[in-house]
Short mmCIF file of C-alpha atoms and ligand atoms in Angstrom, two decimals:
data_model
loop_
_atom_site.label_atom_id
_atom_site.label_comp_id
_atom_site.label_asym_id
_atom_site.label_seq_id
_atom_site.Cartn_x
_atom_site.Cartn_y
_atom_site.Cartn_z
CA UNK A 5 7.55 -75.54 -87.13
CA UNK A 6 5.52 -73.11 -85.05
CA UNK A 7 3.74 -74.52 -81.99
CA UNK A 8 0.32 -72.97 -81.43
CA UNK A 9 -2.30 -73.25 -78.70
CA UNK A 10 -5.87 -74.43 -79.36
CA UNK A 11 -8.37 -75.10 -76.57
CA UNK A 12 -5.90 -76.45 -74.06
CA UNK A 13 -3.46 -78.15 -76.44
CA UNK A 14 -0.06 -77.12 -77.73
CA UNK A 15 0.24 -78.41 -81.31
CA UNK A 16 2.29 -77.93 -84.48
CA UNK A 17 0.45 -75.30 -86.54
CA UNK A 18 -0.45 -77.83 -89.26
CA UNK A 19 -2.29 -80.01 -86.74
CA UNK A 20 -4.33 -77.27 -85.09
CA UNK A 21 -8.00 -77.32 -86.09
CA UNK A 22 -11.10 -75.17 -85.60
CA UNK A 23 -14.64 -76.17 -86.69
CA UNK A 24 -16.18 -74.73 -89.87
CA UNK A 25 -19.16 -73.86 -87.64
CA UNK A 26 -17.05 -71.65 -85.40
CA UNK A 27 -18.82 -68.31 -84.92
CA UNK A 28 -15.54 -66.52 -85.32
CA UNK A 29 -15.30 -67.92 -88.86
CA UNK A 30 -19.00 -67.53 -89.76
CA UNK A 31 -19.86 -64.25 -87.99
CA UNK A 32 -16.72 -62.53 -86.73
CA UNK A 33 -18.18 -63.32 -83.30
CA UNK A 34 -14.97 -63.10 -81.35
CA UNK A 35 -12.38 -60.84 -79.80
CA UNK A 36 -8.61 -60.72 -79.90
CA UNK A 37 -5.50 -59.24 -78.33
CA UNK A 38 -1.96 -58.74 -79.57
CA UNK A 39 0.79 -58.61 -76.97
CA UNK A 40 4.36 -57.74 -77.87
CA UNK A 41 7.40 -59.71 -76.79
CA UNK A 42 10.72 -57.95 -76.20
CA UNK A 43 13.74 -59.79 -74.82
CA UNK A 44 11.54 -62.89 -74.49
CA UNK A 45 9.16 -61.07 -72.13
CA UNK A 46 5.60 -59.82 -72.46
CA UNK A 47 4.92 -56.10 -72.75
CA UNK A 48 1.94 -54.81 -70.74
CA UNK A 49 0.35 -58.25 -70.33
CA UNK A 50 -1.91 -56.97 -67.57
CA UNK A 51 -3.36 -54.18 -69.70
CA UNK A 52 -4.17 -56.60 -72.52
CA UNK A 53 -5.76 -59.12 -70.12
CA UNK A 54 -7.95 -56.42 -68.55
CA UNK A 55 -9.10 -55.16 -71.97
CA UNK A 56 -9.76 -58.74 -73.11
CA UNK A 57 -12.02 -59.31 -70.13
CA UNK A 58 -13.88 -56.09 -70.91
CA UNK A 59 -14.31 -56.94 -74.62
CA UNK A 60 -15.69 -60.36 -73.65
CA UNK A 61 -18.04 -58.87 -71.04
CA UNK A 62 -19.43 -56.35 -73.54
CA UNK A 63 -20.32 -59.30 -75.81
CA UNK A 64 -21.79 -61.46 -72.99
CA UNK A 65 -18.83 -63.80 -72.95
CA UNK A 66 -16.63 -64.84 -70.04
CA UNK A 67 -12.88 -65.16 -69.59
CA UNK A 68 -12.26 -68.83 -70.46
CA UNK A 69 -9.44 -69.05 -67.91
CA UNK A 70 -7.96 -67.03 -65.07
CA UNK A 71 -5.49 -64.27 -65.88
CA UNK A 72 -2.60 -66.23 -64.34
CA UNK A 73 -3.36 -69.26 -66.49
CA UNK A 74 -3.54 -67.04 -69.57
CA UNK A 75 -0.15 -65.55 -68.72
CA UNK A 76 1.28 -69.08 -68.46
CA UNK A 77 -0.05 -69.97 -71.94
CA UNK A 78 1.59 -66.82 -73.34
CA UNK A 79 4.88 -67.66 -71.62
CA UNK A 80 4.80 -71.29 -72.72
CA UNK A 81 4.32 -70.25 -76.37
CA UNK A 82 7.23 -67.80 -76.10
CA UNK A 83 9.35 -70.61 -74.66
CA UNK A 84 8.27 -73.34 -77.12
CA UNK A 85 8.86 -71.07 -80.11
CA UNK A 86 12.01 -69.39 -78.81
CA UNK A 87 10.62 -65.88 -79.35
CA UNK A 88 12.94 -63.01 -78.45
CA UNK A 89 11.11 -60.23 -80.32
CA UNK A 90 7.64 -60.58 -81.79
CA UNK A 91 3.99 -60.84 -80.87
CA UNK A 92 1.49 -63.23 -79.34
CA UNK A 93 -1.90 -63.23 -81.05
CA UNK A 94 -4.85 -64.39 -78.96
CA UNK A 95 -8.39 -64.95 -80.19
CA UNK A 96 -11.48 -66.05 -78.32
CA UNK A 97 -14.70 -66.74 -80.20
CA UNK A 98 -18.16 -67.77 -79.02
CA UNK A 99 -17.35 -71.30 -80.14
CA UNK A 100 -18.85 -73.78 -82.58
CA UNK A 101 -22.45 -74.79 -81.84
CA UNK A 102 -22.54 -77.34 -84.68
CA UNK A 103 -24.69 -75.30 -87.07
CA UNK A 104 -25.17 -71.72 -88.27
CA UNK A 105 -27.63 -69.62 -86.28
CA UNK A 106 -27.77 -65.89 -85.51
CA UNK A 107 -28.92 -66.60 -81.96
CA UNK A 108 -26.07 -66.97 -79.48
CA UNK A 109 -25.55 -70.59 -78.40
CA UNK A 110 -25.96 -71.51 -74.73
CA UNK A 111 -22.51 -71.06 -73.15
CA UNK A 112 -23.25 -74.09 -70.95
CA UNK A 113 -23.18 -76.36 -73.98
CA UNK A 114 -20.96 -74.43 -76.41
CA UNK A 115 -17.48 -73.67 -75.13
CA UNK A 116 -15.57 -70.69 -76.49
CA UNK A 117 -12.73 -71.36 -78.93
CA UNK A 118 -9.39 -70.16 -77.61
CA UNK A 119 -6.48 -69.84 -80.03
CA UNK A 120 -3.05 -68.33 -79.47
CA UNK A 121 -0.04 -68.22 -81.77
CA UNK A 122 3.30 -66.47 -81.93
CA UNK A 123 4.62 -64.16 -84.63
CA UNK A 124 8.41 -64.04 -84.65
CA UNK A 125 9.65 -60.51 -85.55
CA UNK A 126 13.36 -60.10 -84.95
CA UNK A 127 14.26 -56.40 -85.02
CA UNK A 128 10.75 -55.29 -84.01
CA UNK A 129 12.04 -52.64 -81.60
CA UNK A 130 14.86 -51.40 -83.84
CA UNK A 131 12.55 -50.75 -86.79
CA UNK A 132 13.89 -48.74 -89.76
CA UNK A 133 10.35 -47.37 -90.28
CA UNK A 134 10.61 -45.60 -86.91
CA UNK A 135 13.62 -43.64 -88.17
CA UNK A 136 12.03 -42.72 -91.49
CA UNK A 137 8.47 -42.10 -90.34
CA UNK A 138 5.26 -43.20 -92.03
CA UNK A 139 3.05 -41.70 -94.69
CA UNK A 140 -0.69 -41.97 -94.17
CA UNK A 141 -3.76 -41.22 -96.26
CA UNK A 142 -7.17 -40.31 -94.85
CA UNK A 143 -10.25 -42.43 -95.43
CA UNK A 144 -13.83 -42.18 -94.24
CA UNK A 145 -14.49 -44.12 -91.01
CA UNK A 146 -17.41 -46.36 -91.88
CA UNK A 147 -16.96 -48.94 -89.09
CA UNK A 148 -19.66 -49.89 -86.58
CA UNK A 149 -20.36 -47.94 -83.39
CA UNK A 150 -18.57 -50.18 -80.85
CA UNK A 151 -14.94 -49.72 -81.82
CA UNK A 152 -14.01 -49.91 -78.14
CA UNK A 153 -14.62 -53.68 -78.31
CA UNK A 154 -11.65 -55.43 -79.87
CA UNK A 155 -13.56 -57.74 -82.21
CA UNK A 156 -12.06 -59.76 -85.06
CA UNK A 157 -14.28 -57.82 -87.47
CA UNK A 158 -11.30 -56.33 -89.33
CA UNK A 159 -12.48 -56.18 -92.93
CA UNK A 160 -12.65 -52.40 -93.18
CA UNK A 161 -9.29 -51.78 -91.48
CA UNK A 162 -7.87 -54.36 -93.87
CA UNK A 163 -9.44 -52.53 -96.84
CA UNK A 164 -8.04 -49.28 -95.45
CA UNK A 165 -4.51 -50.71 -95.46
CA UNK A 166 -5.04 -51.78 -99.09
CA UNK A 167 -6.25 -48.28 -100.05
CA UNK A 168 -3.10 -46.89 -98.44
CA UNK A 169 -0.91 -49.37 -100.26
CA UNK A 170 -2.54 -48.54 -103.58
CA UNK A 171 -1.92 -44.83 -102.91
CA UNK A 172 1.75 -45.54 -102.19
CA UNK A 173 1.33 -44.80 -98.46
CA UNK A 174 1.97 -46.90 -95.36
CA UNK A 175 -1.36 -46.72 -93.57
CA UNK A 176 -4.66 -44.84 -93.33
CA UNK A 177 -6.19 -42.56 -90.69
CA UNK A 178 -9.94 -42.75 -90.46
CA UNK A 179 -12.08 -39.63 -90.37
CA UNK A 180 -15.62 -39.15 -89.11
CA UNK A 181 -17.43 -35.79 -89.43
CA UNK A 182 -14.11 -34.16 -90.26
CA UNK A 183 -12.40 -35.47 -87.11
CA UNK A 184 -9.73 -38.14 -87.06
CA UNK A 185 -10.84 -41.21 -85.09
CA UNK A 186 -7.79 -43.49 -85.27
CA UNK A 187 -5.50 -45.41 -87.60
CA UNK A 188 -6.61 -48.72 -89.15
CA UNK A 189 -4.80 -50.61 -86.39
CA UNK A 190 -3.41 -47.89 -84.13
CA UNK A 191 -4.27 -44.74 -82.21
CA UNK A 192 -3.53 -41.35 -83.81
CA UNK A 193 -1.83 -38.27 -82.34
CA UNK A 194 -0.70 -34.86 -83.47
CA UNK A 195 1.77 -32.48 -81.86
CA UNK A 196 1.30 -28.72 -81.97
CA UNK A 197 3.85 -26.60 -80.14
CA UNK A 198 4.46 -28.49 -76.92
CA UNK A 199 1.05 -30.14 -76.89
CA UNK A 200 0.27 -33.77 -77.70
CA UNK A 201 -3.31 -34.02 -78.96
CA UNK A 202 -5.26 -37.27 -79.27
CA UNK A 203 -8.95 -38.15 -79.41
CA UNK A 204 -10.51 -38.84 -76.01
CA UNK A 205 -11.69 -42.36 -75.14
CA UNK A 206 -15.24 -43.29 -76.19
CA UNK A 207 -16.99 -46.01 -78.20
CA UNK A 208 -15.53 -44.36 -81.34
CA UNK A 209 -12.02 -45.76 -80.86
CA UNK A 210 -10.18 -48.71 -79.41
CA UNK A 211 -8.81 -47.95 -75.96
CA UNK A 212 -5.19 -48.65 -76.87
CA UNK A 213 -3.04 -50.26 -74.21
CA UNK A 214 -0.02 -48.53 -75.75
CA UNK A 215 -1.99 -45.25 -75.76
CA UNK A 216 -2.56 -45.48 -72.01
CA UNK A 217 1.12 -46.17 -71.32
CA UNK A 218 2.44 -43.50 -73.70
CA UNK A 219 0.15 -40.79 -72.31
CA UNK A 220 1.21 -41.72 -68.78
CA UNK A 221 4.91 -41.50 -69.74
CA UNK A 222 4.33 -38.21 -71.58
CA UNK A 223 2.70 -36.67 -68.50
CA UNK A 224 5.45 -38.01 -66.25
CA UNK A 225 7.97 -36.33 -68.57
CA UNK A 226 6.06 -33.03 -68.08
CA UNK A 227 4.75 -33.03 -71.65
CA UNK A 228 1.36 -31.43 -72.16
CA UNK A 229 -1.42 -33.82 -73.24
CA UNK A 230 -4.81 -32.78 -74.55
CA UNK A 231 -7.44 -35.49 -75.10
CA UNK A 232 -9.87 -34.02 -77.62
CA UNK A 233 -11.09 -34.38 -81.18
CA UNK A 234 -8.85 -32.95 -83.87
CA UNK A 235 -9.69 -32.37 -87.52
CA UNK A 236 -7.86 -33.67 -90.55
CA UNK A 237 -6.95 -30.06 -91.45
CA UNK A 238 -5.50 -29.53 -88.00
CA UNK A 239 -3.46 -32.70 -88.43
CA UNK A 240 -2.06 -31.53 -91.78
CA UNK A 241 -0.99 -28.27 -90.15
CA UNK A 242 0.57 -29.98 -87.10
CA UNK A 243 4.27 -29.87 -86.27
CA UNK A 244 4.40 -33.62 -85.84
CA UNK A 245 2.19 -36.66 -85.77
CA UNK A 246 2.52 -40.26 -84.63
CA UNK A 247 0.68 -43.49 -83.98
CA UNK A 248 0.81 -46.04 -81.17
CA UNK A 249 0.01 -49.75 -81.04
CA UNK A 250 1.27 -52.86 -79.27
CA UNK A 251 3.22 -54.02 -82.32
CA UNK A 252 4.59 -50.68 -83.57
CA UNK A 253 5.03 -49.00 -80.13
CA UNK A 254 5.35 -45.30 -81.11
CA UNK A 255 5.80 -44.58 -84.82
CA UNK A 256 6.28 -41.09 -86.29
CA UNK A 257 3.96 -39.97 -89.11
CA UNK A 258 5.67 -37.56 -91.52
CA UNK A 259 3.02 -37.12 -94.21
CA UNK A 260 -0.79 -36.98 -94.35
CA UNK A 261 -2.54 -37.10 -97.76
CA UNK A 262 0.70 -35.98 -99.42
CA UNK A 263 1.18 -33.02 -97.07
CA UNK A 264 4.54 -33.09 -95.26
CA UNK A 265 4.54 -32.32 -91.54
CA UNK A 266 7.30 -30.02 -90.32
CA UNK A 267 10.38 -30.74 -92.43
CA UNK A 268 9.03 -34.14 -93.44
CA UNK A 269 11.19 -36.11 -91.01
CA UNK A 270 10.27 -37.54 -87.58
CA UNK A 271 10.11 -34.64 -85.17
CA UNK A 272 11.27 -34.25 -81.61
CA UNK A 273 8.38 -35.65 -79.58
CA UNK A 274 7.55 -38.99 -81.25
CA UNK A 275 11.12 -40.39 -81.29
CA UNK A 276 11.57 -39.34 -77.66
CA UNK A 277 8.29 -41.01 -76.63
CA UNK A 278 9.30 -44.15 -78.50
CA UNK A 279 12.56 -44.24 -76.58
CA UNK A 280 10.85 -43.76 -73.22
CA UNK A 281 8.11 -46.27 -74.04
CA UNK A 282 10.58 -48.99 -75.07
CA UNK A 283 12.81 -48.38 -72.08
CA UNK A 284 9.99 -48.37 -69.51
CA UNK A 285 8.12 -51.29 -71.11
CA UNK A 286 11.22 -53.48 -71.15
CA UNK A 287 11.73 -52.72 -67.46
CA UNK A 288 8.14 -53.69 -66.60
CA UNK A 289 7.93 -56.73 -68.96
CA UNK A 290 6.90 -60.08 -67.45
N1 PMP B 316 -6.94 -48.80 -82.67
C1 PMP B 316 -7.22 -49.87 -83.43
C2 PMP B 316 -8.36 -49.82 -84.38
C3 PMP B 316 -6.43 -51.04 -83.32
O1 PMP B 316 -6.71 -52.12 -84.07
C4 PMP B 316 -5.31 -51.04 -82.42
C5 PMP B 316 -4.41 -52.22 -82.30
N2 PMP B 316 -5.05 -53.44 -82.27
C6 PMP B 316 -5.08 -49.89 -81.66
C7 PMP B 316 -5.92 -48.79 -81.81
C8 PMP B 316 -3.93 -49.83 -80.69
O2 PMP B 316 -4.18 -50.58 -79.53
P1 PMP B 316 -3.00 -51.21 -78.69
O3 PMP B 316 -2.09 -50.10 -78.30
O4 PMP B 316 -3.67 -51.83 -77.52
O5 PMP B 316 -2.33 -52.22 -79.57
#
């Protein structure tokens, strides 16, 4: 049975409990991170810890423990659950004040709820989907205006995945004023000629940890990167497209709204970036 972490304790998943008054449960008042594990080691832990601290700060919450202690909890869960390839999910909510109230509880008397669990995914890196490429549909981006904060408010992304599934596709790209913002749970890119184009960082998108690493590797490999808005039409006319996220790394996109990109197979750039990302991330894993 899976061993999970709740507020300082390591417990079998069936014994782990969170209050019904938890603000994460009642109000989606919480943030999360997903860190990948490859070869039993954590990918880009530092990046995720820094973003976590920022998400918490933006919501007037504090890191419940030092970064080193958080790393130890991640490592202990990997060890206890024998994870070679998979993910660690972490969630911190504003805690359970003992009743329902819109007003934030006093952090002196209401401690945050800290939960971490592992997701075992053998074969995560050697994914068949990466060889085939994904098909996406476009949907309107109707999320709130602080998408840079990684909150657990994931209803619309979840609905987006269901719309994609119903349409026989793998995922959805969200569009605002004609411009692609991001995927339901990933950042979106197109390739035109030798240029990699992706939306610039702002409150409109999550500042992907994988995005930062992939753009750095692309530039180091002398690839041209342009951080700007791109339209859905531009995407459909692109040579290639791809997504990035902690759990999918780099994944080629071969079709948008039924329109094939290039010859409808993963192009040149995305598979190469995936290779570089996996190689470099494994080297730097902790
Ligand atoms: N955008 C959204 C909306 C996401 O949910 C995610 C993944 N959680 C990403 C982008 C990718 O971020 P990362 O590379 O840090 O996983």
